[in-house]
Coordinates of C-alpha atoms in Angstrom, one line a residue:
X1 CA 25.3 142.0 175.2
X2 CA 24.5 138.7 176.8
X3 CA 24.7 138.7 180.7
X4 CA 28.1 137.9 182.1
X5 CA 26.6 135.4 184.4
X6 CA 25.6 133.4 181.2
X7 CA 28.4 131.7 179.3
X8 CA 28.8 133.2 175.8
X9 CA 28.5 129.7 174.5
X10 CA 28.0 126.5 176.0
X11 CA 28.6 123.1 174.3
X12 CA 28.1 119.6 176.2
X13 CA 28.0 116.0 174.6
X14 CA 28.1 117.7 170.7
X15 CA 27.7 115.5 167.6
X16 CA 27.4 115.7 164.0
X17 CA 27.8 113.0 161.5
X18 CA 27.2 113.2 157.5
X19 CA 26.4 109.8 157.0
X20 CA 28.7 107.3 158.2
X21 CA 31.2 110.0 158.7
X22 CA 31.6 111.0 162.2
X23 CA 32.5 114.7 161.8
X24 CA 32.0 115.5 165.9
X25 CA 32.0 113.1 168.3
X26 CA 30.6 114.4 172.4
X27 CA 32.5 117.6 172.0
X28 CA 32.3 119.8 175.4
X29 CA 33.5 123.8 175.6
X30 CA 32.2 126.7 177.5
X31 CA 33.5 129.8 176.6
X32 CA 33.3 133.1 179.0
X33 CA 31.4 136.7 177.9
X34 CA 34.0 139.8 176.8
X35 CA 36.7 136.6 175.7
X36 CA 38.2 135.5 172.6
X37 CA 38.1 131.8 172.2
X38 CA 39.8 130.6 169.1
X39 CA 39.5 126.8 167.9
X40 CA 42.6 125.0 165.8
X41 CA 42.4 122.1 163.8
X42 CA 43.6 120.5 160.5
X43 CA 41.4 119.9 157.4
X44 CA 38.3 117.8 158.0
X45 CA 38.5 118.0 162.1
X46 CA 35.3 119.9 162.4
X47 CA 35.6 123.4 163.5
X48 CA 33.2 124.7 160.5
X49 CA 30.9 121.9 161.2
X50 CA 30.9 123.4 164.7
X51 CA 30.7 127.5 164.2
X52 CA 27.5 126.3 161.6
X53 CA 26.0 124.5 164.5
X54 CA 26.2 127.1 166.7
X55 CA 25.3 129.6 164.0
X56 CA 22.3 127.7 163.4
X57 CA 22.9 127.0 159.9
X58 CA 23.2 123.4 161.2
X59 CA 21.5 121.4 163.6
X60 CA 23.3 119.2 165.7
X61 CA 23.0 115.3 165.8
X62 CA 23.3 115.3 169.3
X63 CA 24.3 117.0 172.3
X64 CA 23.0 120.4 173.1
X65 CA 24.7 124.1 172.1
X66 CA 23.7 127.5 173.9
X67 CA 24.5 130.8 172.4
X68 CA 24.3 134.2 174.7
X69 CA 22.0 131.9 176.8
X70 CA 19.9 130.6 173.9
X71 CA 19.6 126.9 173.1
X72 CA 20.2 127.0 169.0
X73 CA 17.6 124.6 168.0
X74 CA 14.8 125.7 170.2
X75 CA 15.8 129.2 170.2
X76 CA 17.7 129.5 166.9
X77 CA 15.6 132.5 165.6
X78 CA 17.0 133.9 169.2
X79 CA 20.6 133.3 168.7
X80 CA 20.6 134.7 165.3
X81 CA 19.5 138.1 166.7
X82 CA 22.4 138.1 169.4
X83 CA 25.4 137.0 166.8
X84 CA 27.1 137.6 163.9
X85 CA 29.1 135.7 161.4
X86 CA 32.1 136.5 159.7
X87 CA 33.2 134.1 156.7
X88 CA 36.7 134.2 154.9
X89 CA 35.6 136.1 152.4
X90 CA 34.4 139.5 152.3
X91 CA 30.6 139.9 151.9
X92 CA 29.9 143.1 150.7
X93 CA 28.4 144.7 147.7
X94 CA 31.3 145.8 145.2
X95 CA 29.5 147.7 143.2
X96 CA 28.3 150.1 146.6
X97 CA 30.2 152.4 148.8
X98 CA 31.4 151.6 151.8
X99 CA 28.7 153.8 153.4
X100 CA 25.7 152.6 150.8
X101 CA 26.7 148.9 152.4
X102 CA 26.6 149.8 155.8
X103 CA 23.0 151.2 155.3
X104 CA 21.8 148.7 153.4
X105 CA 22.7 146.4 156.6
X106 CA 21.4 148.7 158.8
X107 CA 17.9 148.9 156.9
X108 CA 17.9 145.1 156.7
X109 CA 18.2 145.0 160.1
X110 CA 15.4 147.6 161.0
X111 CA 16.7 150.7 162.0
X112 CA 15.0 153.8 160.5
X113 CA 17.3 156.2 157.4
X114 CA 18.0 158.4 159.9
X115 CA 19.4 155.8 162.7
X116 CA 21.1 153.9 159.7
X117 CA 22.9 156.9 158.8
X118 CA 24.0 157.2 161.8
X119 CA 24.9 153.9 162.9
X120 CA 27.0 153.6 159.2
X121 CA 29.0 157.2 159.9
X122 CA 29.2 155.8 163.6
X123 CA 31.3 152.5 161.7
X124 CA 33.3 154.3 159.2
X125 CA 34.6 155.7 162.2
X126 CA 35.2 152.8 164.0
X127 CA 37.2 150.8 161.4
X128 CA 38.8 153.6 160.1
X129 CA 37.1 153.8 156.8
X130 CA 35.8 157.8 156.6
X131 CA 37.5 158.5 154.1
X132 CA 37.1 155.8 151.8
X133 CA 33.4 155.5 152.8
X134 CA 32.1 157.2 149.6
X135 CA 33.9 155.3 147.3
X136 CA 32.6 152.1 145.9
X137 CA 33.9 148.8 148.0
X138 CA 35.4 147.3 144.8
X139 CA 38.0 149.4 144.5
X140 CA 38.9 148.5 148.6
X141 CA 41.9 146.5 149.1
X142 CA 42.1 143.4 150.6
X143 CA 42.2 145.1 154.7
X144 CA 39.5 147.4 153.9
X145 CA 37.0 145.1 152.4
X146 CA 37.9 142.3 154.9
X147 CA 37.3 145.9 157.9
X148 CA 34.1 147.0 155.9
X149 CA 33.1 143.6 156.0
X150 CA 33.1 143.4 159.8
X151 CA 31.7 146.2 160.4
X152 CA 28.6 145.5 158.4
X153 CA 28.6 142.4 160.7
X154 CA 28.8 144.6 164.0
X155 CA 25.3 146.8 162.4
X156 CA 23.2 144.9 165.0
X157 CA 25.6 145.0 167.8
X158 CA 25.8 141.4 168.2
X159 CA 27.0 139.8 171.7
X160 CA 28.8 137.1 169.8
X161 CA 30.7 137.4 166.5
X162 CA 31.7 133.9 164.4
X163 CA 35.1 135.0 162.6
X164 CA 35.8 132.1 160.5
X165 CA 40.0 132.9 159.0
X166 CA 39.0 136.7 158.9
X167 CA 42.6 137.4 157.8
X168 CA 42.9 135.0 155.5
X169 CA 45.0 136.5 152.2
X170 CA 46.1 139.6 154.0
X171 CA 49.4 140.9 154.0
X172 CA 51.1 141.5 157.2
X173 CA 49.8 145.4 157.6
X174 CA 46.6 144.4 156.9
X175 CA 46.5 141.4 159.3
X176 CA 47.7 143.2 162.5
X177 CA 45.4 145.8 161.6
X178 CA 42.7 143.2 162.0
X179 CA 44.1 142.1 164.9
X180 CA 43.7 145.3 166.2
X181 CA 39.9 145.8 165.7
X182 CA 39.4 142.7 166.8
X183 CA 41.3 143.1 170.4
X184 CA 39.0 146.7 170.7
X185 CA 35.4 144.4 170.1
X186 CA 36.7 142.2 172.9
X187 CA 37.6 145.5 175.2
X188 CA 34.1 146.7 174.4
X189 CA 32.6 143.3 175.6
X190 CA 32.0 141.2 172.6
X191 CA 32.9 137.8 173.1
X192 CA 35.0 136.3 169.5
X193 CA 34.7 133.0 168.4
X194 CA 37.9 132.6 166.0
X195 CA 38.9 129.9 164.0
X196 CA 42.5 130.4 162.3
X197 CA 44.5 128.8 160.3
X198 CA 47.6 131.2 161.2
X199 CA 48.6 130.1 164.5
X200 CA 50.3 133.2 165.6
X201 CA 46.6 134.7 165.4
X202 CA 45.5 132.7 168.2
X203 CA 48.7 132.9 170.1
X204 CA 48.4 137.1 169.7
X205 CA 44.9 137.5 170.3
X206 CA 43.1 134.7 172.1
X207 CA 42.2 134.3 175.9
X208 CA 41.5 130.5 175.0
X209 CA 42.5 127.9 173.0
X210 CA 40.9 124.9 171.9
X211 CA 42.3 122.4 169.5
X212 CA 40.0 120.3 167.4
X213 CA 41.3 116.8 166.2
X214 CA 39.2 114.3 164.3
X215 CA 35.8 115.5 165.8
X216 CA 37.1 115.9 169.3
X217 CA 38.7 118.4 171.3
X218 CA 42.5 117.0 172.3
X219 CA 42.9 120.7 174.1
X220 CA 41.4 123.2 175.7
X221 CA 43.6 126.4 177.9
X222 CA 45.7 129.6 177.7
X223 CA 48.4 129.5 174.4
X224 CA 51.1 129.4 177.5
X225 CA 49.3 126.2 179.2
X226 CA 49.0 124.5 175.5
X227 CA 53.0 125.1 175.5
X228 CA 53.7 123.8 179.0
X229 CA 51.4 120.9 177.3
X230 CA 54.3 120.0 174.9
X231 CA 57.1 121.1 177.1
X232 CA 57.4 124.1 176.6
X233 CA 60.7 123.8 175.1
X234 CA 61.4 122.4 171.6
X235 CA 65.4 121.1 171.5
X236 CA 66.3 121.3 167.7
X237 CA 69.1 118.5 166.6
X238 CA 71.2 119.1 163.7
X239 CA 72.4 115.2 162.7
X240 CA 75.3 114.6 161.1
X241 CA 74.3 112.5 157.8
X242 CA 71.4 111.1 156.1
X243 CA 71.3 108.1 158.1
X244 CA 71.6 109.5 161.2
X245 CA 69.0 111.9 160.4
X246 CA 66.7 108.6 159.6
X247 CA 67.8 106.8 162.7
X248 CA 66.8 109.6 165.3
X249 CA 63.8 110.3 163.5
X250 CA 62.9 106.4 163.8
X251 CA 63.9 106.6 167.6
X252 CA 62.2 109.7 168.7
X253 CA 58.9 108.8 166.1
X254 CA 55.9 110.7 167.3
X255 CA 57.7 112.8 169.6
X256 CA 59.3 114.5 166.6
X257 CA 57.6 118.3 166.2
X258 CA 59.8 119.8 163.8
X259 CA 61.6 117.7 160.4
X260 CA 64.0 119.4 158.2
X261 CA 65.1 116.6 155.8
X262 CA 66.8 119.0 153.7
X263 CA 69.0 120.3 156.8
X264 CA 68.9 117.4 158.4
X265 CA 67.1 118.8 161.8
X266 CA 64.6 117.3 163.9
X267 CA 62.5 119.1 166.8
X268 CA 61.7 117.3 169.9
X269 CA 59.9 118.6 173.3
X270 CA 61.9 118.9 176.2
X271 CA 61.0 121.4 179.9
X272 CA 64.6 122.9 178.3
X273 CA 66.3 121.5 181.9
X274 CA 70.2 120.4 181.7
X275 CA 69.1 117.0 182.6
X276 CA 66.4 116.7 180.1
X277 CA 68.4 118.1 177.0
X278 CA 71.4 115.6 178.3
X279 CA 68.9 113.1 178.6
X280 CA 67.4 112.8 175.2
X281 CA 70.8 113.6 173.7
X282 CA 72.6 110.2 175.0
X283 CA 69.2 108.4 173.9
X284 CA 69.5 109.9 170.6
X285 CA 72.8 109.6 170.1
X286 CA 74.4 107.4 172.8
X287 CA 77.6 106.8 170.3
X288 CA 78.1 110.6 170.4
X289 CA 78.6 110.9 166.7
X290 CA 75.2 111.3 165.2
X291 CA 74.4 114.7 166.3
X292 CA 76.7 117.5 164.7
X293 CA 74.7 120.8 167.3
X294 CA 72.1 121.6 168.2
X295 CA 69.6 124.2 169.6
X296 CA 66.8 125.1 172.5
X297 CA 64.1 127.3 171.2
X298 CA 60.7 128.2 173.1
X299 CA 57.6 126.2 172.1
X300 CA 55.5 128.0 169.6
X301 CA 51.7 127.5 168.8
X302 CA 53.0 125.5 166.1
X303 CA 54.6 122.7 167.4
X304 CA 51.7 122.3 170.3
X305 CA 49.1 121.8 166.8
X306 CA 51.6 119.2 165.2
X307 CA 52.3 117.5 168.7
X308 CA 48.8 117.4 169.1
X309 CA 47.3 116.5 166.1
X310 CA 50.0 115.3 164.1
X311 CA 49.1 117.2 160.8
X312 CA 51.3 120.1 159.2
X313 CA 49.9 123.5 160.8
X314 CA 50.1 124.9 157.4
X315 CA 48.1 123.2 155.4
X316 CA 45.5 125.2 153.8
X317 CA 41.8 124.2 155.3
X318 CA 40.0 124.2 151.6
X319 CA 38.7 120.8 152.9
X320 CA 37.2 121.6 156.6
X321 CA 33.6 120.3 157.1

């Protein structure tokens, strides 16, 4: 584990570009030892550019990056030995068991049969995987292989694990299931670097928050602090017709968080007082006709991404550099 007095990982002044494309542009973060950071941001704002830098599969055009202490271009051969990282897709050998794949990554990483045995039955354990551990990991389901998968990753005892979308195609069990192993590695000291395209994820699990917009970060706290951000309220108004609808959503323009053509609802940010809600309701609709109800609903992690970045928080990240 990296010493407590060290930041897990320390960004200052980062930069990246791929030609004349500016992928991150003076990006600062410092994230604590024994927390889960987890980084937002729609397609093409960075974030895998980012966990590559820091996983030294990518050198930095500028700027400097620590890991567990360790500067990642001087001392990449350093940080590799003190992380781990986790793609979306499961990494192990199909046509192995569970236990002949934790082995394997216990050999490759230099422990003895004996201690690799061990260490493997010590895993099996750990993500709940005994009894499947003599079967071969192609006939795992989607949880299993994505646990298995982990804990080949966890084999060295890293400091610092890179989960990039780890629950990515899971069903609901599966995913809080994850979740669950994930929240133990942080109780056991191991600092998680998440990034996520399900924003609940980060809301559930992380300590911090960063949120990664066109190679810059545009937010950085707690998922209650991004919230306050936005207002911490989002005041959902039902309008009466098409053309209403149009004419609030040209009034209120970037403020809008949620739009609902087909029911005719727009979301706006409010601190959910009486004298806000009245407020925005005689700007939107000082005739009192256009609005047919409406509702106040607490801010979710989703309208802090869209009020921040301005790009649906759905949208699959199949084009993130």
């Amino acid at each position: 584990m990296c010493s407590y007095n060290v930041p897990a990982v320390e960004v200052t002044a980062l930069q990246k570009s791929y030609g004349a494309k500016r992928v991150l542009t003076g990006v600062d973060l410092r994230v604590a030892p024994g927390t889960l950071f987890a980084l937002l941001g729609p397609n093409g704002a960075g974030k895998t550019t980012m966990v590559r830098i820091l996983a030294t599969l990518t050198e930095p055009g500028g700027g400097r990056a620590t890991v567990a202490g360790f500067d990642v271009v001087r001392e990449r051969h350093r940080v590799r030995r003190a992380i781990s990282l986790t793609g979306q897709y499961a990494a192990v050998d199909e046509l192995q068991t569970g236990a002949e794949n934790l082995r394997m990554m216990a050999r490759l990483t230099g422990l003895s049969r004996p201690d690799a045995r061990r260490r493997a039955a010590e895993l099996l354990e750990r993500f709940d995987l005994v009894d499947a551990g003599d079967r071969r990991a192609g006939t795992y389901s989607g949880g299993m292989r994505r646990r298995l998968d982990l804990a080949a990753s966890l084999v060295g005892q890293p400091s610092v694990i890179f989960l990039d979308e780890p629950t990515t195609g899971l069903d609901v069990r599966s995913r809080q299931a994850m979740w669950d192993v994930v929240s133990d590695l942080v109780r056991g000291g191991v600092t998680v670097f998440l990034t996520t395209q399900y924003l609940e994820e980060a809301d559930q699990l992380a300590d911090r928050i960063a949120v990664l917009d066109h190679g810059r970060l545009v937010a950085d706290g707690t998922a209650a602090r991004l919230k306050e951000q936005v207002g911490g309220r989002r005041l959902d108004l039902t309008l009466a017709d098409p053309a209403a609808y149009d004419a609030a959503a040209a009034r209120l323009g970037d403020r809008v968080l949620l739009r609902d053509p087909a029911r005719r609802t727009l979301g706006v940010a409010t601190d959910g007082s009486a004298a806000h809600v009245r407020a925005l309701l005689d700007e939107i609709d000082p005739g009192r006709r256009a609005v047919d109800r409406f509702a106040l609903h607490a801010a979710t992690m989703d309208d802090v991404f869209l009020a921040l970045t301005g790009t649906p928080a759905r949208e699959k990240e199949t084009a993130d550099v």
